[in-house]
Every structure is written in C-alpha cells, then in structure tokens.
C-alpha cells in the first residue's frame, strides 16, 4: 500500500493555519462485505486543517466527496456551512479527513462508464477504505467521525467494525438500516437510471432520478412556501414552478456524476445494516423531525438499541434530510458533543 | 350528438333489480378549457343500478373507468368496495353513471399511440363531457356526483360550472388545486414517461412511473408493516421486498394503460384549479389524514374557502390516498351525507 501523488500546499501567513494534503492511495486488493473483491483500488483522500491537530473524518451523502471545505474557495466545499475556521467543526482546532466514495463518481475507484456489474458496496466497505487511509497516513485513531446521511451510516459501520479506531461517532440523519418507503423511492430512482442506460441515455435518466431524490430530501413545507401552484405560462407543454426547480437540480447533478456510480451508491444505502448492539463507541445522533428519508423514528429506534449511552438531538428543519447542509446553529451542539468542544 | 351502440342487459330475476346500459356518445366538437378543441369526440359511458332511480355520477382516479361496479363479476368494478347492492352507494336505490376519461386509455377519445401533443385536458373538460352524457341520456340533474382523487376534482369543477345540474358533490381526497410536492412527484412521473417514449420504450417508462406513484398513494406506516428491510436473496442485482411490490403494480398498470394517456391525465391533475368561492352546491368533503398526495390541509383549506356550508369528514387510513378504494366503513357516513340516505 502506497501513498501516491500527495501534495502539500504552502503555508499562507495571512490565513489561519490550514494545511491541506491530498493524495491517491493504492490498495492492491479490497475484500468486500457482500462478497468478491476489487483489485488495484485507488482511494482519493484529502486531509486539511490545523497542522498536527486531532483528525475528524467528515463524510456526507452519496454525492459528497473529499472536498469537505476549501479555505481558498469556500463555495466549493460541500460541508462549508458546518466545517471551516470558527465553524462547528473548527478547522483551526482539527484536521478534517475527506474521501471520494468507493463506487462513486470521483477519483476513487468506481464503475467504468457502461459498467453496471460493479460489485455491491456496503457502508462497511467505505469504513474499510477509511481505515486503510488512516493506516497509510499514520492516523491510528480518529478523534471522531462526523457523518451525515450515507456518511453517518459509514460512521456507524466504522464503530461496529473497528471500535479502537474512532473516539466518537456523530451520525446526522442516519440510522442502522433504511426504511421501506425510502428504499422504494431509491429503487424507483435506480430503475429510472437502469432503464435509461439500457436505452442509451444514462445521463438523461440520472437527471430524472435526481429530480425525484430532491422531492425526498426536502419537505412539503418548504415546497409550499417556495412554489406557487399553477402552470408556468409558456407555449409548449405545461411546466410547473416546482418542476423547473427539480429538473434544474437534476441537470446539475447529471453533469457531475456518472449513472453507474449513482446505481452503486444508491444501492449501498439500501444494503446498509449495522447491528446497534455491536456498537460500543460513544455516539451522538441527530434526527430531523421533518426528514422524509431517514425519519426521526428510525433514529430513535437506533438510539434505543445502542447498548452504550448515546446523545440523541432532535431538531426541526424545513430542509428535511438536507438539514445537515444548512442548519449550522441547530447542529452546533451535536458537533460540540461529538468533538468535546464548547458549542460555537 | 347521438347515442350509439347502447345496450340494455336483460333483467335477471334472481338478482337485485340492476339494469345496465352502456354506450358511446359522439360529440362533433368539444371546446377545451385551456384552449383549442377536439373534433369527433367519442365518450364511453355506463349507467347501472335500479331502474328509473336517481343518478349518481361515480368518478375515480386517473386509472379508473366507466366500470364502477359489476354485479356479475364484482372484482372487475374499480369502486366495488363502496358501490353495489347494499353498499354505501347502494345500486338498488340509485343508478350509477360512469365514464372513461377524456384523454385516457379507455374507449373515450384520448391520445393515439405515439401522440404526445394531445391538447391539455382540464377537470372542467371532464365535467363538460359528463354534462353532454347527461344531455344525451335525459339526465337533467344528477342527484349527486361522488368522486375521489381526480374524480373529486371533476365533481368540484362540475359544481363550479353547472350548479343546476348536480344536487350534491362528494369529493374524497380532492381539493381545489394540487400542492407543489404532489405536483413535483407527478412531474417526475411524466418526465420518466416522456423520456422513455423518446427512447422508444414508453411502456417501460410507464411501469416505473406507476411504481413511483404507488409510493405516493400509500403510507409509510403501511410499508413499514408490510415490507421487511434488507435485500431479497438472489444471484443478480440487489432487489428489495418493497421494490418487488412496487414494480409488480407498475407492470399491471403498464399492461392496461397507454403512456400518452397517462401523460395527459397526470398533467390534468396539476392543471386543476377551481375557485371555491364560485361553488354554491352542497359539498361533502372527505380528507384522509395520512394522505401524502392530497393532504388534509389541502382539503381543510378548500372547506374554509367554500362559501356554502359543507361537511368535512376527516378519517385515518393506512392506505393514504388509496383510502377511497378501501375504507368502506369509514367512508359510509360521507356517502350517507351526500346521498341523503341513512348510513349503512
């Protein structure tokens, strides 16, 4: 196992002491939880924050990547609302480890264009990848793993698999398994993409699947407030304000992600199943009452089954499942609890 | 305007006195609410029940048709749980008028295979069709119009357009307009079907769209109770119990409906907009608290805006939007109120 192509950016005296390292880790073989293995795996990682500070893995949804925050171009970091200098995950006090997902659309190994037989990937496999990166970078133990949505599932899988390697798990809008309605919505998204791939237009299908996903990430209350009823005035077919929004988001997503990778990671969410009784690591859970995808009941059930004491924070957000990207103030106490810091 | 091909079935002495007439009505021209017109329109209708009894129009969702109930083969009638001898809409006391929808997949005029430029159809146009059938059959005034889902919208449009022609409107899981989240879900369904039509497999798209629709017709509670988590054991790709159910329903639907007709009627739901202030007909509304598609809030808002007194019945059902097909006992009082009968 080697760390290739690592770069270290120069220290910039005018800014807080944020060091950025990133690289590609090569693994000759990765055994997979659901059977089989992958050879010659590449893992794209990024480690950024205060030099020599404790390391926090920061993991998001299936469309997230290793660029958790970016001090130079803040709008590029997917968790910019929560992670950065002076934010709940304060990068002047911690180093933040990010990954491109195995099976995803980034620089980590994933399905090739046209490849629909990529092996099943479990959140446990992502945890194994995280451990391999830790090994390569000399990170014996993460101070914490802060994950939301799929990233929260990976954090739980990490705690189940390697309790000695992580001090605390913060899981936001994530549970020990997926619920049937959410699985149904994702199964429909995958069917859209598979059908489109079969007919020769995977990106066209991915666009529609993402539009559907957006209806499950947000809430009825937000849509009621944002979108007027009635069709937009146009000459052709009827188009509705909510429809224009959903498909604009779908277009953005389809331009950045591969259909085959979406199939792999979407399926991985539904394959996710950890046994809460096997988790002994301290856990902080955050549940969003309005989340349609990972319900507060799902998270409460996880909390009730964890043998060790855990903190369960319930919050309200019009952003539903996307609250982890938006609700800085409401989520700050969860980060403080997980990181052992004073609330910001 | 002529009534062609009407048939009258013989009286069967061993059964309750149910007479069935059905036929095809030809309209030379139908002006449409959203502009344009259709020439040479055929309307398939069915009138069944006690001879010479008051007539109740019975209208369902966009997949319903003129076969509301069938005394000979009960399982064929789409509203068999509520309509029939001795049921809340008692066909020994009333005659039941059913229609195939304009723009649908039945014998009424709809888009031809491959035709995606069929004009926009409004619930008001369905009401106009209902009035034309009434004219042809000598039904000057409906005793009531009992509609659910899209059929409820048509009943409201009928009351707005022709108050002298209907004595009471029962609208179950229907409101004066669609809400943005429901419109978003349907816009995604239409995008799936349009994309599939463009790529040459409309039925394959219709199957997926119906699977998605089923997630919105039913409830999280029902899915939690019916479907275990975890993938089905199989050799190929992961398949989940809820997924198998949704796509079995999708297959059934795609075998019976045309993609182009689905596009037309789905859009018609989102174009629906009546002005409650213009409705002076007595109205009974039934709202299902668990309905994800037409929410109880939507129906309450309609009730609050109706100038005349209306009855609002709120009920709970694990079947959500599909409660109108299932909840005989809970809906009986709504039928009794609308029809002026004692509750059954």
XYZ file of C-alpha atoms in Angstrom:
688
model
C 0.000 0.000 0.000
C 1.487 3.335 -1.079
C 0.519 6.964 -0.871
C 0.979 8.414 -4.322
C 0.708 11.934 -5.660
C 0.397 13.572 -2.268
C 0.612 17.347 -2.361
C 1.196 19.768 0.473
C 0.089 23.328 -0.085
C 2.310 26.134 1.206
C 1.503 27.811 4.448
C -0.333 31.081 3.849
C 0.564 33.517 6.643
C -2.469 35.782 6.164
C -4.943 32.988 6.765
C -5.483 30.671 9.757
C -3.024 27.808 9.842
C -4.844 25.477 7.449
C -2.666 22.853 5.870
C -4.024 20.802 3.026
C -2.699 17.434 1.972
C -4.343 15.232 -0.571
C -3.411 12.163 -2.496
C -4.294 8.865 -4.042
C -3.840 5.703 -2.027
C -3.333 2.470 -3.939
C -4.684 -0.781 -2.478
C -3.720 -3.995 -4.254
C -6.857 -5.791 -3.073
C -10.017 -4.888 -1.185
C -12.266 -7.686 0.084
C -15.906 -6.633 0.008
C -18.576 -7.197 2.619
C -21.163 -8.617 0.220
C -18.666 -10.953 -1.420
C -15.964 -10.707 -4.015
C -13.156 -8.206 -4.053
C -11.725 -5.321 -6.027
C -8.126 -5.324 -7.230
C -5.916 -2.265 -7.741
C -8.173 0.115 -5.884
C -7.386 3.838 -5.851
C -8.640 5.953 -2.938
C -8.706 9.742 -3.262
C -8.323 11.412 0.129
C -7.861 14.922 1.470
C -6.683 15.987 4.918
C -6.987 19.655 5.787
C -6.913 21.778 8.930
C -4.639 22.746 11.771
C -1.259 21.029 11.494
C -0.837 18.021 13.805
C -4.333 18.551 15.258
C -6.671 15.616 16.021
C -8.315 14.173 12.912
C -12.059 14.153 12.278
C -13.394 12.176 9.326
C -16.167 14.197 7.695
C -18.477 12.198 5.449
C -21.632 13.269 3.637
C -24.281 11.938 1.298
C -23.617 9.849 -1.782
C -22.984 12.997 -3.813
C -20.355 14.311 -1.386
C -16.636 13.962 -1.970
C -13.259 14.591 -0.345
C -13.563 18.373 -0.628
C -15.342 18.907 2.688
C -14.305 22.557 2.938
C -11.965 24.805 0.985
C -10.449 27.853 2.647
C -9.462 29.356 -0.688
C -12.770 28.919 -2.497
C -15.299 28.387 0.291
C -18.245 27.770 -2.007
C -16.580 24.596 -3.305
C -16.682 22.662 -0.042
C -19.835 20.545 0.281
C -19.977 20.984 4.107
C -18.993 24.667 4.091
C -21.830 25.612 6.447
C -20.544 23.400 9.257
C -16.825 22.866 8.604
C -14.165 25.593 8.475
C -12.360 28.115 10.619
C -14.587 29.095 13.528
C -17.408 26.775 12.474
C -18.858 23.870 14.500
C -16.165 21.600 13.082
C -13.413 24.171 13.572
C -10.525 23.580 11.186
C -8.215 25.752 13.259
C -8.524 23.095 16.005
C -8.939 19.880 13.999
C -7.803 18.279 10.815
C -10.608 17.092 8.542
C -10.263 13.893 6.550
C -12.418 13.539 3.455
C -12.760 10.779 0.850
C -14.195 10.230 -2.552
C -16.569 7.267 -2.163
C -15.687 3.808 -3.331
C -18.065 3.114 -6.206
C -18.661 6.817 -6.771
C -18.056 9.406 -9.470
C -14.866 10.911 -8.043
C -11.229 9.851 -8.269
C -11.671 6.811 -6.041
C -12.275 3.550 -7.892
C -15.837 3.243 -9.132
C -17.696 1.710 -12.045
C -16.368 2.481 -15.510
C -18.741 4.160 -17.965
C -21.119 1.467 -19.150
C -20.254 -0.877 -16.293
C -23.387 -1.955 -14.440
C -21.892 -5.059 -12.818
C -19.670 -3.245 -10.327
C -19.780 -5.287 -7.117
C -22.164 -4.458 -4.282
C -20.623 -1.883 -1.971
C -21.612 -1.696 1.672
C -21.093 1.156 4.108
C -18.737 -1.301 5.823
C -16.543 -1.262 2.716
C -16.326 2.525 2.913
C -15.304 2.125 6.572
C -12.582 -0.304 5.473
C -11.354 2.270 2.970
C -11.282 4.907 5.690
C -9.208 2.609 7.896
C -6.787 1.941 5.051
C -6.307 5.663 4.543
C -5.768 6.045 8.295
C -3.118 3.318 8.166
C -1.342 4.976 5.274
C -1.374 8.428 6.887
C -0.398 7.210 10.350
C -3.741 8.060 11.901
C -4.129 5.303 14.444
C -7.360 6.631 15.837
C -9.779 9.233 14.599
C -10.780 11.719 17.256
C -14.261 11.419 15.778
C -16.152 10.527 12.645
C -18.747 13.147 11.735
C -21.105 11.833 9.076
C -24.473 12.734 7.682
C -26.856 10.666 5.566
C -24.757 7.932 3.885
C -21.691 9.294 5.712
C -23.462 8.740 9.017
C -24.096 5.119 8.033
C -20.399 4.735 7.270
C -19.527 6.162 10.689
C -21.800 3.613 12.368
C -20.239 0.835 10.289
C -16.788 2.056 11.334
C -17.717 1.946 15.011
C -19.127 -1.571 14.585
C -16.023 -2.795 12.745
C -13.135 -1.048 14.467
C -14.069 0.465 17.830
C -10.411 1.093 18.674
C -10.027 3.353 15.660
C -12.610 6.036 16.387
C -13.264 8.014 19.553
C -16.791 9.226 18.871
C -19.334 8.889 16.083
C -21.610 11.762 15.122
C -24.333 10.478 12.816
C -26.776 13.029 11.423
C -29.900 11.789 9.618
C -28.605 8.244 9.560
C -29.832 5.029 11.154
C -28.846 1.377 11.403
C -30.893 0.458 8.349
C -33.069 2.061 5.694
C -36.852 2.099 5.932
C -39.072 0.562 3.220
C -40.560 3.795 1.860
C -37.109 5.335 1.438
C -35.907 2.109 -0.177
C -38.897 2.254 -2.503
C -38.072 5.812 -3.573
C -34.465 4.856 -4.237
C -35.429 1.643 -6.044
C -37.513 3.772 -8.406
C -34.542 6.112 -8.948
C -32.322 3.156 -9.795
C -34.939 1.729 -12.154
C -35.101 5.078 -13.961
C -31.319 5.106 -14.406
C -31.016 1.438 -15.404
C -33.825 1.800 -17.939
C -32.212 4.928 -19.381
C -28.815 3.212 -19.569
C -30.387 0.274 -21.411
C -31.951 2.700 -23.880
C -28.690 4.594 -24.366
C -29.193 7.786 -22.346
C -27.951 7.238 -18.822
C -27.408 10.949 -18.083
C -30.998 11.677 -19.115
C -32.165 9.106 -16.602
C -29.818 10.360 -13.898
C -31.305 13.827 -14.281
C -34.795 12.491 -13.624
C -33.666 10.292 -10.740
C -32.066 13.294 -9.059
C -35.215 15.351 -9.526
C -37.098 12.601 -7.693
C -34.447 12.440 -4.987
C -34.859 16.175 -4.356
C -38.542 15.649 -3.515
C -37.403 13.269 -0.765
C -34.528 15.419 0.516
C -36.685 18.469 1.161
C -40.076 18.970 2.794
C -43.646 19.721 1.886
C -43.493 22.887 3.997
C -40.512 24.219 2.057
C -42.166 23.443 -1.271
C -45.431 25.067 -0.173
C -43.526 28.207 0.774
C -41.348 28.349 -2.350
C -43.502 27.276 -5.234
C -46.802 28.758 -6.353
C -49.457 26.439 -7.725
C -50.390 26.571 -11.379
C -48.510 26.091 -14.611
C -45.883 28.477 -15.905
C -47.017 30.470 -18.876
C -45.384 29.014 -21.934
C -46.319 27.964 -25.411
C -45.477 24.284 -25.241
C -46.330 21.655 -22.684
C -47.371 22.677 -19.189
C -44.421 23.232 -16.864
C -44.782 23.934 -13.164
C -42.537 26.044 -10.909
C -41.648 23.097 -8.679
C -40.859 21.047 -11.779
C -38.472 23.664 -13.142
C -36.614 23.688 -9.810
C -36.383 19.890 -9.536
C -35.026 19.449 -13.031
C -32.527 22.294 -12.689
C -31.125 20.364 -9.718
C -31.261 17.196 -11.814
C -29.305 18.824 -14.630
C -26.580 19.985 -12.234
C -26.264 16.532 -10.744
C -26.170 14.721 -14.077
C -23.346 16.992 -15.248
C -21.162 15.972 -12.291
C -21.993 12.317 -11.632
C -21.922 9.053 -13.558
C -25.112 6.984 -13.784
C -23.278 3.752 -12.997
C -21.775 5.247 -9.834
C -25.164 6.525 -8.732
C -26.580 2.994 -9.067
C -23.796 1.599 -6.910
C -24.039 4.136 -4.092
C -27.828 4.345 -4.062
C -27.969 0.571 -3.691
C -25.350 0.755 -0.946
C -27.717 2.859 1.170
C -30.382 0.160 0.929
C -27.907 -2.622 1.668
C -26.807 -0.771 4.805
C -27.460 -2.728 8.006
C -25.380 -2.449 11.134
C -26.194 -4.219 14.380
C -26.564 -1.485 17.010
C -25.780 -3.938 19.804
C -22.238 -4.269 18.481
C -21.511 -0.528 18.697
C -19.639 0.395 21.889
C -18.193 3.694 20.713
C -19.767 6.862 22.142
C -22.370 8.035 19.660
C -24.147 11.336 19.106
C -27.210 11.088 16.878
C -29.029 13.974 15.264
C -32.543 13.379 13.932
C -34.542 15.851 11.876
C -38.239 15.595 12.637
C -39.204 16.681 9.115
C -36.813 14.255 7.369
C -38.864 12.118 4.958
C -35.979 9.791 4.131
C -34.358 8.918 7.445
C -37.177 9.537 9.862
C -36.840 10.608 13.466
C -38.466 7.263 14.342
C -35.661 5.441 12.535
C -33.041 7.351 14.525
C -34.939 6.929 17.800
C -35.041 3.189 17.201
C -31.273 3.174 16.700
C -30.789 5.195 19.886
C -32.954 2.765 21.832
C -30.942 -0.225 20.592
C -27.472 1.139 21.241
C -26.116 -0.533 24.379
C -23.881 2.388 25.345
C -25.356 5.740 26.333
C -25.781 7.987 23.332
C -26.883 11.536 22.897
C -29.911 11.997 20.664
C -30.515 15.516 19.411
C -33.836 16.124 17.669
C -34.205 19.228 15.584
C -36.733 20.792 13.275
C -35.799 21.943 9.808
C -37.743 22.921 6.733
C -34.811 21.413 4.812
C -35.686 17.888 5.928
C -32.982 15.380 5.042
C -30.803 18.222 3.707
C -30.693 19.893 7.147
C -27.095 18.701 7.597
C -26.059 21.014 4.781
C -27.921 24.032 6.137
C -28.616 24.109 9.879
C -25.406 25.467 11.376
C -26.926 26.772 14.597
C -29.159 23.813 15.297
C -26.392 21.278 14.644
C -23.621 23.094 16.550
C -24.495 21.348 19.863
C -24.234 17.942 18.189
C -20.741 18.770 16.918
C -19.747 20.150 20.314
C -20.894 16.944 21.990
C -19.114 14.720 19.496
C -15.860 16.696 19.356
C -15.687 17.585 23.026
C -15.648 21.307 22.294
C -17.691 24.148 23.668
C -20.696 24.956 21.473
C -19.888 27.720 18.990
C -74.985 14.404 -30.760
C -76.111 10.788 -30.885
C -76.116 7.837 -28.540
C -74.689 4.946 -30.481
C -74.267 1.292 -29.645
C -76.273 1.457 -26.437
C -77.039 -1.927 -24.976
C -79.572 -2.863 -22.347
C -78.962 -6.078 -20.494
C -81.934 -8.299 -19.676
C -83.467 -8.167 -16.267
C -82.215 -11.076 -14.137
C -84.971 -12.118 -11.722
C -82.633 -13.892 -9.274
C -80.553 -10.769 -8.650
C -81.480 -7.328 -7.326
C -83.016 -5.137 -9.996
C -79.777 -3.861 -11.544
C -80.107 -2.588 -15.073
C -77.014 -1.845 -17.058
C -76.872 0.430 -20.057
C -73.722 1.495 -21.763
C -72.815 3.164 -24.969
C -70.659 5.514 -26.947
C -71.701 9.133 -27.292
C -70.428 11.046 -30.303
C -69.730 14.774 -29.976
C -68.905 16.648 -33.173
C -66.873 19.271 -31.325
C -65.661 19.816 -27.769
C -64.199 23.201 -26.822
C -61.458 22.815 -24.225
C -60.819 24.903 -21.143
C -57.132 25.504 -21.835
C -57.749 26.439 -25.461
C -58.345 24.600 -28.684
C -60.928 21.940 -29.276
C -61.349 18.304 -30.175
C -63.463 17.186 -33.120
C -65.378 13.914 -33.406
C -65.103 13.003 -29.757
C -66.332 9.633 -28.550
C -67.431 9.267 -24.922
C -67.798 5.793 -23.409
C -70.381 5.780 -20.626
C -72.134 3.226 -18.438
C -75.296 3.638 -16.382
C -76.151 0.846 -13.967
C -78.446 0.383 -10.995
C -82.076 0.444 -10.017
C -84.296 1.277 -12.986
C -85.501 4.898 -13.053
C -83.730 5.630 -9.762
C -81.874 8.932 -9.170
C -78.494 9.070 -10.899
C -75.163 9.405 -9.085
C -72.049 10.037 -11.129
C -69.207 7.960 -9.640
C -65.728 9.097 -10.653
C -62.326 7.847 -9.501
C -58.645 8.402 -10.081
C -56.986 8.747 -13.457
C -56.764 4.973 -13.776
C -60.496 4.485 -13.146
C -63.023 3.927 -15.915
C -66.744 3.572 -16.573
C -66.943 0.158 -14.883
C -67.625 1.458 -11.378
C -69.178 -1.805 -10.209
C -70.213 -5.027 -11.896
C -72.897 -7.202 -10.346
C -71.909 -10.186 -12.468
C -68.154 -10.084 -11.907
C -67.745 -7.965 -8.765
C -63.949 -7.977 -8.809
C -63.960 -6.038 -12.082
C -65.531 -2.847 -10.706
C -62.923 -0.338 -9.560
C -65.161 1.007 -6.738
C -66.521 -2.393 -5.692
C -65.836 -1.728 -2.004
C -68.172 1.277 -1.891
C -70.625 0.859 -4.777
C -73.058 -2.017 -5.239
C -76.177 -3.584 -3.769
C -76.321 -2.797 -0.056
C -73.105 -0.762 -0.113
C -72.701 2.933 0.801
C -73.616 3.856 -2.778
C -76.494 1.385 -2.948
C -77.227 0.383 -6.519
C -80.647 -0.976 -5.544
C -81.609 2.633 -4.720
C -79.572 4.631 -7.247
C -78.277 4.428 -10.766
C -74.543 4.911 -11.111
C -73.106 6.781 -14.081
C -69.516 6.059 -15.018
C -67.253 7.372 -17.778
C -63.985 6.566 -19.423
C -61.884 9.729 -19.060
C -61.321 12.112 -21.922
C -57.616 11.808 -22.734
C -57.408 8.400 -21.092
C -56.693 4.816 -22.075
C -60.284 3.620 -22.373
C -62.832 3.868 -25.168
C -63.339 7.606 -24.782
C -61.224 9.751 -27.109
C -57.636 10.037 -25.947
C -54.187 10.378 -27.451
C -53.290 7.935 -30.209
C -50.237 5.730 -29.685
C -47.212 7.942 -30.249
C -49.228 11.133 -29.914
C -47.688 13.429 -27.297
C -49.354 16.641 -28.485
C -52.875 15.799 -27.338
C -54.369 19.057 -26.060
C -54.327 19.988 -22.387
C -57.333 18.498 -20.621
C -58.766 20.132 -17.518
C -61.091 18.617 -14.935
C -63.577 21.178 -16.283
C -63.450 19.403 -19.647
C -64.349 16.123 -17.956
C -67.258 17.948 -16.316
C -68.358 19.156 -19.751
C -68.247 15.584 -21.011
C -70.349 14.470 -18.054
C -72.920 17.149 -18.866
C -73.016 16.071 -22.501
C -73.692 12.487 -21.468
C -76.425 13.743 -19.125
C -77.993 15.663 -22.008
C -77.924 12.628 -24.245
C -79.425 10.316 -21.623
C -82.077 12.786 -20.454
C -80.497 13.270 -17.037
C -81.271 16.898 -16.359
C -79.772 16.865 -12.899
C -77.544 14.406 -11.093
C -78.761 13.559 -7.612
C -75.093 13.733 -6.645
C -71.599 13.413 -8.006
C -69.415 11.103 -5.889
C -65.778 11.458 -6.830
C -62.423 10.576 -5.351
C -58.955 11.839 -6.263
C -59.180 13.160 -9.859
C -62.886 12.291 -9.861
C -63.372 14.543 -6.849
C -61.715 17.375 -8.744
C -64.109 16.780 -11.629
C -67.068 16.917 -9.241
C -65.876 20.271 -7.914
C -65.400 21.536 -11.472
C -68.926 20.364 -12.296
C -70.375 22.273 -9.324
C -68.464 25.399 -10.345
C -69.609 25.161 -13.962
C -73.179 23.924 -13.769
C -74.719 24.253 -10.294
C -78.191 23.491 -11.636
C -77.072 20.097 -12.872
C -75.881 18.479 -9.649
C -77.588 18.257 -6.252
C -74.600 17.439 -4.069
C -70.880 16.899 -4.553
C -68.986 14.303 -2.548
C -65.254 14.841 -3.016
C -62.900 12.351 -1.342
C -59.175 13.148 -1.238
C -59.582 16.029 -3.645
C -59.063 19.775 -3.293
C -59.412 22.946 -5.338
C -55.819 22.709 -6.563
C -52.760 20.457 -6.314
C -49.944 21.136 -3.873
C -46.331 21.631 -5.039
C -44.865 18.409 -3.614
C -47.577 16.325 -5.257
C -47.049 18.242 -8.493
C -43.325 17.554 -8.194
C -43.892 13.814 -7.802
C -46.185 13.770 -10.837
C -43.836 15.950 -12.897
C -41.129 13.345 -12.279
C -43.515 10.574 -13.350
C -44.281 12.442 -16.568
C -40.583 13.064 -17.216
C -39.916 9.327 -16.838
C -42.630 8.503 -19.373
C -41.684 11.247 -21.850
C -38.019 10.237 -21.710
C -38.912 6.580 -22.229
C -41.202 7.465 -25.154
C -38.395 9.470 -26.750
C -36.078 6.480 -26.384
C -38.659 4.076 -27.809
C -39.991 2.253 -24.727
C -42.984 4.116 -23.377
C -44.438 1.093 -21.544
C -41.125 0.565 -19.758
C -41.297 4.132 -18.544
C -44.960 3.863 -17.592
C -44.121 0.875 -15.408
C -41.557 2.911 -13.475
C -43.812 5.948 -13.212
C -46.555 3.808 -11.697
C -44.124 2.293 -9.207
C -43.298 5.832 -8.106
C -46.978 6.763 -7.955
C -47.627 3.822 -5.622
C -45.153 5.258 -3.100
C -47.298 8.398 -3.004
C -50.676 6.629 -2.919
C -49.856 4.571 0.156
C -48.243 5.418 3.507
C -45.015 4.925 5.363
C -46.903 3.062 8.097
C -48.293 0.530 5.626
C -44.869 -0.011 4.050
C -43.234 -0.419 7.467
C -45.805 -3.058 8.362
C -45.676 -4.931 5.046
C -42.077 -4.946 3.938
C -39.048 -6.228 5.814
C -35.781 -4.363 5.442
C -32.888 -5.957 3.621
C -32.358 -7.289 0.145
C -34.021 -10.388 -1.221
C -31.671 -13.280 -1.651
C -30.888 -13.631 -5.311
C -27.914 -14.084 -7.517
C -28.077 -10.904 -9.537
C -28.536 -7.304 -8.519
C -29.966 -6.491 -5.111
C -33.766 -6.433 -5.086
C -35.794 -5.337 -2.087
C -39.248 -6.550 -0.987
C -40.812 -3.108 -1.358
C -39.257 -2.814 -4.808
C -40.736 -6.112 -5.961
C -44.185 -4.942 -4.832
C -43.929 -1.511 -6.490
C -42.834 -2.907 -9.835
C -45.450 -5.665 -9.813
C -48.015 -2.855 -9.546
C -46.146 -0.992 -12.275
C -46.277 -3.998 -14.594
C -50.033 -4.382 -14.085
C -50.618 -0.722 -14.832
C -48.397 -0.636 -17.922
C -50.298 -3.610 -19.364
C -53.612 -1.731 -19.164
C -52.766 1.908 -19.881
C -51.160 3.910 -22.663
C -48.181 6.127 -21.832
C -49.562 9.030 -23.843
C -52.872 8.907 -21.971
C -51.074 8.807 -18.636
C -49.208 11.990 -19.597
C -52.453 13.737 -20.449
C -54.357 12.807 -17.283
C -51.421 13.247 -14.915
C -50.931 16.759 -16.272
C -54.657 17.393 -15.929
C -54.398 16.871 -12.166
C -51.732 19.567 -11.940
C -53.673 21.947 -14.174
C -56.714 21.548 -11.915
C -57.785 24.795 -10.267
C -61.350 25.631 -9.305
C -62.359 28.766 -7.460
C -64.081 27.596 -4.253
C -65.979 30.888 -3.970
C -67.916 30.010 -7.099
C -69.212 26.697 -5.741
C -72.744 27.008 -4.314
C -73.707 23.358 -4.481
C -73.834 21.460 -1.170
C -70.496 19.729 -0.742
C -69.292 16.863 1.436
C -65.508 16.577 1.674
C -63.580 13.597 2.981
C -59.930 14.092 3.923
C -57.520 11.325 4.855
C -55.036 12.487 7.462
C -52.330 10.118 6.171
C -52.786 11.082 2.505
C -49.384 12.218 1.161
C -50.789 13.428 -2.151
C -53.912 15.418 -1.313
C -53.249 16.403 2.264
C -55.827 17.011 4.948
C -54.541 20.612 4.994
C -55.370 20.949 1.295
C -58.936 19.749 1.923
C -59.326 21.888 5.040
C -58.288 24.932 3.032
C -60.933 24.109 0.446
C -63.548 23.671 3.182
C -62.636 27.030 4.675
C -62.984 28.786 1.322
C -66.314 27.323 0.270
C -68.985 29.982 0.805
C -71.794 27.495 1.442
C -71.788 25.215 4.467
C -70.010 21.965 3.739
C -69.447 18.811 5.695
C -65.808 17.904 6.213
C -65.158 14.343 7.313
C -61.596 13.555 8.411
C -60.548 9.951 8.624
C -57.425 7.957 9.304
C -56.265 5.238 6.949
C -53.049 3.327 6.485
C -53.970 3.322 2.780
C -53.385 7.065 2.481
C -54.588 8.435 -0.856
C -55.958 4.998 -1.765
C -58.360 5.050 1.202
C -61.265 5.733 -1.173
C -60.787 2.257 -2.631
C -60.607 0.508 0.721
C -62.315 2.223 3.663
C -65.951 1.199 3.344
C -66.900 1.716 6.983
C -65.073 4.998 7.473
C -66.457 6.486 4.247
C -70.068 5.302 4.679
C -71.083 8.455 6.616
C -69.749 10.655 3.826
C -71.855 8.805 1.265
C -74.901 8.952 3.542
C -74.485 12.718 3.902
C -74.035 13.257 0.197
C -76.815 10.949 -0.965
C -79.326 11.797 1.768
C -79.503 8.184 2.920
C -79.187 6.604 6.327
C -75.650 5.405 6.993
C -75.214 1.737 6.060
